[in-house]
Coordinates of C-alpha atoms and ligand atoms in Angstrom, one line a residue:
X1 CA -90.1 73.0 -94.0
X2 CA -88.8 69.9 -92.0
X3 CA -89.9 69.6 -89.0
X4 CA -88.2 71.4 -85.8
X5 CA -86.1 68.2 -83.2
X6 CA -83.4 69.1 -81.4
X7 CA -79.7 68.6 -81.8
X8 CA -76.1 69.2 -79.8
X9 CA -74.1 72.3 -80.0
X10 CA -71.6 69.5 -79.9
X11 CA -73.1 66.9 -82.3
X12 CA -74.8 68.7 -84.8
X13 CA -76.5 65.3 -86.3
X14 CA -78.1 64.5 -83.6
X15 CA -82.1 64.4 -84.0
X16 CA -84.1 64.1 -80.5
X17 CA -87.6 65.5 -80.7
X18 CA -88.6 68.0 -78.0
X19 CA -90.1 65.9 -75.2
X20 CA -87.0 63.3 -75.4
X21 CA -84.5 66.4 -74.9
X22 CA -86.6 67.8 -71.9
X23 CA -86.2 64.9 -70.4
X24 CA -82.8 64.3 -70.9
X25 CA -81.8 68.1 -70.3
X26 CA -78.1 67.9 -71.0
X27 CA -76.8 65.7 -74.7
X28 CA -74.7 62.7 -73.6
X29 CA -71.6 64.6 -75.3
X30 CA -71.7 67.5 -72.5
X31 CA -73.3 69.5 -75.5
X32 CA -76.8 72.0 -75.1
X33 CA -80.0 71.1 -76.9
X34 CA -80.8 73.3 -80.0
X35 CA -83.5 73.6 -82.3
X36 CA -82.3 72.5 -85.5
X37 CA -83.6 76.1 -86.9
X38 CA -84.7 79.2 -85.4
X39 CA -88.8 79.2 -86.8
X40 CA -90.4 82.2 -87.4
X41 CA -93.8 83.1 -86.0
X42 CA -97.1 82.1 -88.0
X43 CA -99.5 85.0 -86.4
X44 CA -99.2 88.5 -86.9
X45 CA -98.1 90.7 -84.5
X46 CA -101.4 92.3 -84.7
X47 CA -103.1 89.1 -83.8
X48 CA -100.9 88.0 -80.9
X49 CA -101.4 91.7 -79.4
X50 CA -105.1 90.8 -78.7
X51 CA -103.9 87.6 -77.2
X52 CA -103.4 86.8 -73.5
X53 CA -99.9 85.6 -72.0
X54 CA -101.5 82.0 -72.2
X55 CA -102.4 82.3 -75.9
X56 CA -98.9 84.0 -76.5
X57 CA -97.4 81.3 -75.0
X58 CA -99.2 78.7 -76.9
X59 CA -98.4 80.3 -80.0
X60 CA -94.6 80.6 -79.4
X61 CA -94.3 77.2 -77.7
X62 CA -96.2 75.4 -80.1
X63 CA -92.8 76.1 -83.2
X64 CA -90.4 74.6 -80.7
X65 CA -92.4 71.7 -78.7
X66 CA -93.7 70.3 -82.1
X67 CA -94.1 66.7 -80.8
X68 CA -96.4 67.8 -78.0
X69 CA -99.8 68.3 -78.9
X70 CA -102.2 70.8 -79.1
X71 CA -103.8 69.7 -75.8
X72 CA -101.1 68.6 -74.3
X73 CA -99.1 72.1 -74.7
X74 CA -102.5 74.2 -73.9
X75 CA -102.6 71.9 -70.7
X76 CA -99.0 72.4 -69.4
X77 CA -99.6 76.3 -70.1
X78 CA -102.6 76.6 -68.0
X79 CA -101.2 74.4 -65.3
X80 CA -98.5 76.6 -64.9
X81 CA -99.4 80.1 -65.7
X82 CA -102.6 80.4 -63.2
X83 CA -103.3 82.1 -59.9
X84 CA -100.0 81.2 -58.6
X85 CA -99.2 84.1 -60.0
X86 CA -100.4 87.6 -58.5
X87 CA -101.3 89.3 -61.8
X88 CA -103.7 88.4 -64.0
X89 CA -101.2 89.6 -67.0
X90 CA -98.8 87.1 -65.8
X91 CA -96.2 89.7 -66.3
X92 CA -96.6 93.2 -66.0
X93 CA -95.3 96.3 -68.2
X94 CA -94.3 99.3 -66.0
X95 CA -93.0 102.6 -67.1
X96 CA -90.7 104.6 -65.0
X97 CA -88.1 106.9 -65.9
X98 CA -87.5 106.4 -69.4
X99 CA -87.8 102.8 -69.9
X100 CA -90.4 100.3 -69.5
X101 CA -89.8 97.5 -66.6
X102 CA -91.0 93.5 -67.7
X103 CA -91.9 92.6 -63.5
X104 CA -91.0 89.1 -64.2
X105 CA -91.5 88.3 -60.7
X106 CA -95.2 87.9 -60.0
X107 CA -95.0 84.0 -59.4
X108 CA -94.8 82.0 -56.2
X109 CA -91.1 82.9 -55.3
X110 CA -90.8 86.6 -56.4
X111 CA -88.1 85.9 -59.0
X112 CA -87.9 85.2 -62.9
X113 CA -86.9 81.9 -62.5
X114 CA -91.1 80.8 -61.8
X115 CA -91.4 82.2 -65.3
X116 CA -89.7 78.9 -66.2
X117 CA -90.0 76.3 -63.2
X118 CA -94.1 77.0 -63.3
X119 CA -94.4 75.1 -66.7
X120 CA -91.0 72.8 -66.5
X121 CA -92.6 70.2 -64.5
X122 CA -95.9 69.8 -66.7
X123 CA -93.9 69.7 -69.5
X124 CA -91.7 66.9 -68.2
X125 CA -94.6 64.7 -66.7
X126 CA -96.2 65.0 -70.2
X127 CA -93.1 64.1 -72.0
X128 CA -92.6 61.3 -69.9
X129 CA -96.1 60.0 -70.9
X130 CA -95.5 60.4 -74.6
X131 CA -92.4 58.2 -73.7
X132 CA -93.9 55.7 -72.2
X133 CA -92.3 55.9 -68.9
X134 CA -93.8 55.0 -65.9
X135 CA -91.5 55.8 -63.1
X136 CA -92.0 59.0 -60.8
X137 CA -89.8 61.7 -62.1
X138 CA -87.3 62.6 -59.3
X139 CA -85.7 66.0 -59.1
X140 CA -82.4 66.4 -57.6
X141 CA -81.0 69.8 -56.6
X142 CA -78.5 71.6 -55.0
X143 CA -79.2 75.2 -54.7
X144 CA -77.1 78.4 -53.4
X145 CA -80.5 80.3 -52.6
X146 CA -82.7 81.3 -54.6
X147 CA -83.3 78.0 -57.9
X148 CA -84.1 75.7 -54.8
X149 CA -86.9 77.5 -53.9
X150 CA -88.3 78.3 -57.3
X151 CA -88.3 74.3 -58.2
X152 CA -89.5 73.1 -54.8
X153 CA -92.6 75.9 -56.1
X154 CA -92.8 74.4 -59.6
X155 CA -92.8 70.7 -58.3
X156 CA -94.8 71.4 -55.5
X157 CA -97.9 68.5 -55.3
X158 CA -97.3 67.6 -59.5
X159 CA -98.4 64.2 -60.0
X160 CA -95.6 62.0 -61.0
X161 CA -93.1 63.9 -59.4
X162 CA -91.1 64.0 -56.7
X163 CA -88.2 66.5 -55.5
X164 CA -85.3 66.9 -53.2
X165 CA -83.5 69.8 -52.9
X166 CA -80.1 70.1 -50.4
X167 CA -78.9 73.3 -49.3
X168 CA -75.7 74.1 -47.1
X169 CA -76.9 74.9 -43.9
X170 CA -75.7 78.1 -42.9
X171 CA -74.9 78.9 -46.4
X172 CA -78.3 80.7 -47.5
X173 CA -79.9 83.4 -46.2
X174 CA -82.4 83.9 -43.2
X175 CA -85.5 84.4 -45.9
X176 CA -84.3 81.7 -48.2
X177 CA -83.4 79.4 -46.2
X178 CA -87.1 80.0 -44.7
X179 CA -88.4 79.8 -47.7
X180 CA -87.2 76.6 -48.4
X181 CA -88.1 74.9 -45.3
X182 CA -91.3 75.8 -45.1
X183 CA -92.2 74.3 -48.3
X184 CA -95.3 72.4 -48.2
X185 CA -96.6 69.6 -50.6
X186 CA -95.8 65.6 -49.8
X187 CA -93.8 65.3 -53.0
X188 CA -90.9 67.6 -52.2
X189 CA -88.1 67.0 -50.0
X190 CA -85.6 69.6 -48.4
X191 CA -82.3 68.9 -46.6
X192 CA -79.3 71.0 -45.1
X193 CA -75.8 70.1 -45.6
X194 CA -73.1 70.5 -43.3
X195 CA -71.2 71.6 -46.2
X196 CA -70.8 74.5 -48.7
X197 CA -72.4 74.4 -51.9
X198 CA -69.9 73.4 -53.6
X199 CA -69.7 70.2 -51.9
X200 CA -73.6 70.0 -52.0
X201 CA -73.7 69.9 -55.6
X202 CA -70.3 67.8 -56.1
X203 CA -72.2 65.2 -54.3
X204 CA -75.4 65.5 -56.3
X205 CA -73.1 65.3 -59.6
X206 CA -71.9 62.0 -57.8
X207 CA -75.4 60.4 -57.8
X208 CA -76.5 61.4 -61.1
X209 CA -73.6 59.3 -62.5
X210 CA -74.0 57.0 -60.2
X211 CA -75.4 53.5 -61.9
X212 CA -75.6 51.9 -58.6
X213 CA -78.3 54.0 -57.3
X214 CA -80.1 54.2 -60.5
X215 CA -80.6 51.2 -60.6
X216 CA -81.9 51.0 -56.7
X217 CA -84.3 53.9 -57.9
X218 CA -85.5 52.0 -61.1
X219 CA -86.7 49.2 -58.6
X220 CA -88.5 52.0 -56.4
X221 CA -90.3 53.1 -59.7
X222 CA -88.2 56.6 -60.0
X223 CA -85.6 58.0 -62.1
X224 CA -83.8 61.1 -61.9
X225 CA -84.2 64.3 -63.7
X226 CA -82.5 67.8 -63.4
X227 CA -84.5 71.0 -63.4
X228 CA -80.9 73.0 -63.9
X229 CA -80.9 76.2 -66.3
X230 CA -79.8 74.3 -69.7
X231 CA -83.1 72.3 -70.4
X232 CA -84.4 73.7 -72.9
X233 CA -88.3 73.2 -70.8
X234 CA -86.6 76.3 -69.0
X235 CA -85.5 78.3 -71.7
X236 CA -88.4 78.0 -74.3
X237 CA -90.4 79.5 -72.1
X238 CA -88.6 82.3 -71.3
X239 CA -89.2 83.5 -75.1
X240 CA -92.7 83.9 -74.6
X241 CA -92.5 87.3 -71.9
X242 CA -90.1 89.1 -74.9
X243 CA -92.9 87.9 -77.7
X244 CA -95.6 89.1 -75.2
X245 CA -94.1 92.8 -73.7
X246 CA -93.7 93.5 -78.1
X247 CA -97.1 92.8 -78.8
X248 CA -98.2 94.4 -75.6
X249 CA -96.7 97.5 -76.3
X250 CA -98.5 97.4 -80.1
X251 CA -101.1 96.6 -78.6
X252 CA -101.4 100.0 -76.5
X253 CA -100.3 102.3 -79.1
X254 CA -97.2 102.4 -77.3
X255 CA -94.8 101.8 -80.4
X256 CA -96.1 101.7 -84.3
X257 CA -96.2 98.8 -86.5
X258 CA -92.6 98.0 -87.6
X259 CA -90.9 99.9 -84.8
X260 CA -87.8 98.1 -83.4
X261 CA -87.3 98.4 -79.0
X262 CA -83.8 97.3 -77.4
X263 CA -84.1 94.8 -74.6
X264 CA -81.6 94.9 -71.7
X265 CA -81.5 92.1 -69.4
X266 CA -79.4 91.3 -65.9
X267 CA -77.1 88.0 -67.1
X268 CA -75.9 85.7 -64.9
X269 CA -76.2 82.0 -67.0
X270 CA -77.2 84.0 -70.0
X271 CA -80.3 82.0 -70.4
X272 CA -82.9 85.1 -70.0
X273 CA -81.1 87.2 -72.6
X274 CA -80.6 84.1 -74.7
X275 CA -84.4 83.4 -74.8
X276 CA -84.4 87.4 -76.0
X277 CA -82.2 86.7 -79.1
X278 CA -84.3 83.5 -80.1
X279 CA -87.8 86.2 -79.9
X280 CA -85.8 89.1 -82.4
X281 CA -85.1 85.8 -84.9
X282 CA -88.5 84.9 -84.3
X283 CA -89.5 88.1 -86.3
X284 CA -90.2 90.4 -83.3
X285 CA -88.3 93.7 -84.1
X286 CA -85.7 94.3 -81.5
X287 CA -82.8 95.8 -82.1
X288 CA -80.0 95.9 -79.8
X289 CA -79.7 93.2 -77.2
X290 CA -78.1 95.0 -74.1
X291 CA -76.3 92.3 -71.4
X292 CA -75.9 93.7 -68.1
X293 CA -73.6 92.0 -66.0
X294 CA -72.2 93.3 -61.9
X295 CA -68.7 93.0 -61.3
X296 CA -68.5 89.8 -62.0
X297 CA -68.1 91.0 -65.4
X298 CA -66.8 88.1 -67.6
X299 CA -69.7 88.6 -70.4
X300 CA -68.9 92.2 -70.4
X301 CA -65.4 91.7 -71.1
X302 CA -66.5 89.0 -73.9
X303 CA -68.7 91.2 -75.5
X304 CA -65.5 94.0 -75.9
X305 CA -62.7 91.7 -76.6
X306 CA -64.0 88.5 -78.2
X307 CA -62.1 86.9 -75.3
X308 CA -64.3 84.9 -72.4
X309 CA -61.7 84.4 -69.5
X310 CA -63.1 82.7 -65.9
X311 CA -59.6 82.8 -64.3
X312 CA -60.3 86.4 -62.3
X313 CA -61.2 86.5 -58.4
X314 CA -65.4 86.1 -58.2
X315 CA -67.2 88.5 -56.4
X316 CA -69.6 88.0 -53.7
X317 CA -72.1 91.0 -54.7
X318 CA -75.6 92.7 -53.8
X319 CA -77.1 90.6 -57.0
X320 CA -76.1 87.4 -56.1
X321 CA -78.3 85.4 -58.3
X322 CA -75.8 87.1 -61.0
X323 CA -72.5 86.0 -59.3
X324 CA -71.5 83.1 -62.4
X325 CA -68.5 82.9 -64.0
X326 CA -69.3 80.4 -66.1
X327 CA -72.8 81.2 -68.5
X328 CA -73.4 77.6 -69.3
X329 CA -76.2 79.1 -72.0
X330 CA -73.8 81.2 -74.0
X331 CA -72.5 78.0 -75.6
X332 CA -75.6 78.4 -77.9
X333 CA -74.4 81.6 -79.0
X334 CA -70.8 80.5 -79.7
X335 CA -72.7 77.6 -81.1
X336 CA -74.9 79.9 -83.8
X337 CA -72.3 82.5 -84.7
X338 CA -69.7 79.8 -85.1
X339 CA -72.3 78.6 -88.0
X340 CA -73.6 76.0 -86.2
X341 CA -70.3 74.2 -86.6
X342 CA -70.5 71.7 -83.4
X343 CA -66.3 71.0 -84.2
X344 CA -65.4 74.7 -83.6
X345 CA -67.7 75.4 -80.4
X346 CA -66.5 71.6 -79.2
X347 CA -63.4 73.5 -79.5
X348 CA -63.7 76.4 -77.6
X349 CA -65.4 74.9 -75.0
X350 CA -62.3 72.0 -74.6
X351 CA -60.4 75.4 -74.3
X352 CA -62.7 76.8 -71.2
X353 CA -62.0 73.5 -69.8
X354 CA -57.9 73.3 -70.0
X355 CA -56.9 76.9 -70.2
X356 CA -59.8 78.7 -68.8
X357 CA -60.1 81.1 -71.7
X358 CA -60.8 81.0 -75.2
X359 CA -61.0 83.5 -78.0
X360 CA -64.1 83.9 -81.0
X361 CA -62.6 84.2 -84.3
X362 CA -63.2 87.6 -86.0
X363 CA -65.9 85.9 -88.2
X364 CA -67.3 85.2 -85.1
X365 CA -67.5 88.3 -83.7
X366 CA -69.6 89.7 -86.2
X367 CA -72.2 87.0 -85.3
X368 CA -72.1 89.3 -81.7
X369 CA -73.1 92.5 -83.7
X370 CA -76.8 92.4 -81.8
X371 CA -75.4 92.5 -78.2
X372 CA -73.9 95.1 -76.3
X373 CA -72.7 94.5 -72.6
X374 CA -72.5 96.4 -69.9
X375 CA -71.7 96.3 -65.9
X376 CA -72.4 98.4 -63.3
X377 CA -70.4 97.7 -59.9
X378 CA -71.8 97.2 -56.4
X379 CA -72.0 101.2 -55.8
X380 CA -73.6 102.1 -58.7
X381 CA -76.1 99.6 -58.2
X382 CA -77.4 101.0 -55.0
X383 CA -77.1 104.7 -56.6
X384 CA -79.6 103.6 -59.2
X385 CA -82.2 102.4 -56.6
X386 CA -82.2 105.4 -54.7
X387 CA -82.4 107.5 -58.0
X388 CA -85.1 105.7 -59.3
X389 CA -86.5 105.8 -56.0
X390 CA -86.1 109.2 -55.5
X391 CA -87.3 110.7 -58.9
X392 CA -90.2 108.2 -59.4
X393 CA -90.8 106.2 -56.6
X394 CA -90.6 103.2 -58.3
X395 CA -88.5 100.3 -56.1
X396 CA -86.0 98.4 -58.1
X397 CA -84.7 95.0 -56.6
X398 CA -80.3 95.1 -57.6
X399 CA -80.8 92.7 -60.2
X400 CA -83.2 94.8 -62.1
X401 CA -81.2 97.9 -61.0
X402 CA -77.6 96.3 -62.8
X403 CA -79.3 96.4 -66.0
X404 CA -81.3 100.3 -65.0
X405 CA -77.6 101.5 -64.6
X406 CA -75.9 99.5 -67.7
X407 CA -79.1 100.8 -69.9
X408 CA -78.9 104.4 -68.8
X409 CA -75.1 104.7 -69.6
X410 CA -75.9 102.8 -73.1
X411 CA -77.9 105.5 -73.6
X412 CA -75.4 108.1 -73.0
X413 CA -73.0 106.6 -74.8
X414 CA -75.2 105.6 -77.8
X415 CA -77.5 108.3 -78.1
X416 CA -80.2 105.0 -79.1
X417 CA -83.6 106.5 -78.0
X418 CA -85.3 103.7 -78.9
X419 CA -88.0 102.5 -76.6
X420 CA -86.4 99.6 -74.2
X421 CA -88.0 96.5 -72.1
X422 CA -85.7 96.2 -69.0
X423 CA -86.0 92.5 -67.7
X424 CA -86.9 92.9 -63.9
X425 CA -85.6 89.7 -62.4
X426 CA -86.9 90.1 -58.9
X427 CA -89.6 91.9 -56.4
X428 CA -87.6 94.4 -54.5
X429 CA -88.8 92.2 -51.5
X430 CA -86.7 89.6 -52.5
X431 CA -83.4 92.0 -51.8
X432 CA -85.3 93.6 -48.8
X433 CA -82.0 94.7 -46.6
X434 CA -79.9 95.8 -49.8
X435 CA -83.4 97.6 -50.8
X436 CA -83.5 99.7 -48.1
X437 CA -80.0 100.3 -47.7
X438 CA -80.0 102.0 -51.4
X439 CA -82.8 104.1 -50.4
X440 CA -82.3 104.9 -47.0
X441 CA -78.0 105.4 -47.3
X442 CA -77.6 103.4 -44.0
X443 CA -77.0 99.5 -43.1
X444 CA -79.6 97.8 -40.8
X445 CA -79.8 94.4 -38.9
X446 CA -82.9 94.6 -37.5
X447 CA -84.9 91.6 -37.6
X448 CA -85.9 91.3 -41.9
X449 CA -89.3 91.2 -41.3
X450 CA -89.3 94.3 -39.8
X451 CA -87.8 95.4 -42.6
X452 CA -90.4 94.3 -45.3
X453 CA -92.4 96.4 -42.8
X454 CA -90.7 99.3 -43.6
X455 CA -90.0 98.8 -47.4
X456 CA -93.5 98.5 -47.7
X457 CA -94.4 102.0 -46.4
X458 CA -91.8 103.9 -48.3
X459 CA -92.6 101.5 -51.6
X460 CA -96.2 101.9 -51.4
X461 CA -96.2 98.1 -53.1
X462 CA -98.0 95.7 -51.1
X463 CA -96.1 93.0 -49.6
X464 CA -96.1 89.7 -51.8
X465 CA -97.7 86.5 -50.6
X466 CA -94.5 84.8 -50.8
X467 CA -93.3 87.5 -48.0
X468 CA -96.1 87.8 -46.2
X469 CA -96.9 83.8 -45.8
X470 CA -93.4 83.1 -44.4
X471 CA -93.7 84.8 -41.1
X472 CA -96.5 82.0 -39.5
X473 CA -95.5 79.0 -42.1
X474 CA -95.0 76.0 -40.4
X475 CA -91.6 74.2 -40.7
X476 CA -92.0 71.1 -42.6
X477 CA -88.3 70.1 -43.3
X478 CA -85.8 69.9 -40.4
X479 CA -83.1 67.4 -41.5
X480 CA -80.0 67.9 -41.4
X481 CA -76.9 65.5 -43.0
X482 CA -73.2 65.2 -43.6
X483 CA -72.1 64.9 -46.9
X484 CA -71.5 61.1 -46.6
X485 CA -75.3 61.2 -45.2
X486 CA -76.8 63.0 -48.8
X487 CA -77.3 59.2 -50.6
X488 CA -78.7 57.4 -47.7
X489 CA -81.1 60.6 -47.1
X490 CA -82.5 60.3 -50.8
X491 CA -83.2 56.8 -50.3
X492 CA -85.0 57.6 -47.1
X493 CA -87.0 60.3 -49.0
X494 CA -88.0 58.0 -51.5
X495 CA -88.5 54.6 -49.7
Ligands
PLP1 C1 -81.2 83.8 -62.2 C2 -81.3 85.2 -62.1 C3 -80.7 86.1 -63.0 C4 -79.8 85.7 -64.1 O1 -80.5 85.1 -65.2 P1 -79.7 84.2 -66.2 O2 -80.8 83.6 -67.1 O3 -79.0 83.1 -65.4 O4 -78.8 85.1 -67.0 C5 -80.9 87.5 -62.8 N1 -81.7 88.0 -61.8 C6 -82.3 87.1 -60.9 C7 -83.1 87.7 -59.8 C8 -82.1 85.8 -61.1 O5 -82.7 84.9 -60.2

């Protein structure tokens, strides 16, 4: 077989080996990287269910990174997946109520997005050395909430690296915003914007194209990189935890040799559920790919009509990190079940641009015959947290309890028994004053560490070090800029 490189869901001769498209993210032609075919696994199931999550991981990784080598790829996984995180699993299986919960969230910041932004900057620093490139690596971010964080974690003290993340001040929450600021490590940089985020990340767009100031950074030694949710160093390793929870389950007798599970995951960019579909063409047996979406339910209406429309009102909800109207990843869906014809996807996507909408041919929609999609709206949400709550005692975050609900009605509509991994996104603790509100039925604005108090006695789960740190951390970053301020600030940073 010819060897896996990487090519555009809008130029499908396009060749770029692994490391070259980590480090360029996004194809010149606005298109997504894609492997130029989906590879099977080489080990057994058998023999990956007495692996680790680090030997997993190499074993998955090593079919799509195929330019990195052995050491290299083994290095980047153990930099990444050590005791930053607060299980020695990595990821942890839990059982409640009829399904079994992937806690995805056992990394520095709580949420799913560590899964990826652990390894990203190891395998970035490594592909820049293949490359021969010399300058510092610079990150530049704009972040709503909660991907600022997550990178500022991933980047945090990485040789080679430095990163600047801008928030709009007054725009985040209390705990995030915490979070952010108290961010050690001399690498990382983090400044509010008297702005909203729109206009933070306009103005980070603006210096990415700007040649000006890339060429002002090239004298520094630097160049800029983006850590955003299309590089493929964030979605490759999001197949390893759907390999992993399989071979787990085999593993403990759970499910038989051969037996398919359905996955459901909580889609906002439609890059976790993405990562699922490339793990069932893998080989592992999963059947039905279940999207959950909350009332911003764009994918939900795809998945039914065949018809993606983004011109509807968009919903500030209790699962923020899930308020998108636009799933950047799904273009590699459109991209496979339009046969990997880059003119037809081109097409549609020119469409999402000008008109807002497009439509998948009915050839297409059979390509969509592994999904099903689902939504479950703000109320329903909290109802699911307090059931679970109440008839297990287990303590969903409202991420996690979108795709409970969607999953439980699939099942009444279906009839599909099959056993199902539900992707759980976030640590309750993350969510703390929605949390409680589910559980308890009343709204509280008492001081939110209090709360995590409180959550923790009626959870019985002990309160994360990401939690827990935040109340005594030092504030390292204080500045705050205009939006005319941002470019001079970067310079600042890095001079
Ligand atoms: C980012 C995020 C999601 C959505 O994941 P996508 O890969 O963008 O679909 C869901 N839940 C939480 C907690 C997240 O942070």
């Amino acid at each position: 077989m010819e060897e896996l490189m990487y090519k555009s869901t809008r130029n499908s001769d396009l060749r770029l080996m692994a490391s070259k498209a980590v480090l360029q993210g996004l194809s010149e032609d606005g298109g997504l990287f894609v492997p130029t075919y989906i590879p099977k696994l080489d080990v057994s199931l058998e023999d990956l269910s007495k692996m680790d999550y680090r030997g997993v991981a190499y074993e998955v990784m090593k079919l799509y990174m195929t330019d990195y080598t052995e050491d290299e790829l083994k290095h980047c996984i153990a930099s990444a997946y050590d005791e930053k995180f607060d299980t020695e699993n990595i990821v942890d299986l839990v059982w409640a109520d009829g399904a079994y919960y992937l806690e995805l969230f056992h990394g520095s910041t709580i949420a799913f997005k560590d899964m990826a932004l652990s390894i990203l900057p190891h395998l970035m620093t490594t592909a820049a050395k293949k490359n021969d490139i010399e300058d510092d690596i610079v990150i530049l971010t704009a972040t709503s909430g909660d991907t600022g964080k997550a990178a500022l974690a991933g980047f945090d003290s990485v040789p080679g690296t430095k990163i600047i993340v801008f928030y709009p001040k007054g725009g985040v929450s209390f705990i995030q915003e915490r979070q952010m600021v108290t961010q050690a490590g001399a690498n990382t940089c983090v400044i509010g914007v008297n702005g909203n985020f729109d206009d933070c990340q306009s103005a980070v767009k603006r210096m990415f194209a700007d040649t000006e100031l890339k060429k002002t950074l090239a004298e520094l030694g630097c160049r800029f990189s983006s850590a955003n949710s299309i590089n493929i160093g964030r979605l490759i390793p999001q197949v390893v935890y759907y390999v992993y929870s399989y071979v787990k389950l085999l593993g403990e007798g759970k499910i038989a040799r051969g037996d398919e599970i359905n996955v459901t995951v909580p889609t906002g960019n439609f890059g976790n559920i993405l990562a699922a579909y490339l793990a069932k063409h893998m080989g592992v047996p999963i059947d039905r790919l279940i999207c959950a979406s909350n009332e911003n339910k764009v994918l939900f209406d795809f998945f039914n009509t065949g018809v993606y429309d983004k011109k509807r009102e968009f919903k500030l909800t209790n699962s923020p990190s899930m308020d998108i109207l636009i799933s950047s990843n799904l273009e590699r869906l459109i991209y496979f079940i339009a046969g990997e014809d880059d003119d037809a996807n081109k097409a549609l996507m020119k469409r999402l641009t000008d008109e807002g909408r497009y439509e998948i041919t009915d050839e297409m929609k059979k390509g969509l015959k592994d999904f099903y999609g689902g939504f479950a709206a703000e109320a329903d949400t909290l109802s699911q947290i307090k059931k679970l709550y109440d008839d297990t005692g287990y303590v969903l975050d409202t991420h996690t309890a979108v795709a409970s609900f969607v999953y439980d009605e699939y099942v009444k509509k279906t009839g599909d028994k099959k056993k199902t991994v539900i992707a759980s996104t976030a640590s309750p603790y993350k969510f703390t004053p929605s949390v409680l509100s589910a559980i308890e039925g009343s709204k509280s604005d008492a001081d939110p560490f209090a709360l995590v108090d409180i959550l923790a006695e009626k959870s019985g789960v002990k309160i994360p070090r990401a939690v827990s740190e935040l109340k005594n951390a030092p504030i390292k970053h204080d500045k705050v800029v205009e939006i005319d301020e941002m470019k001079g600030a970067v310079l600042e940073f890095l001079r």
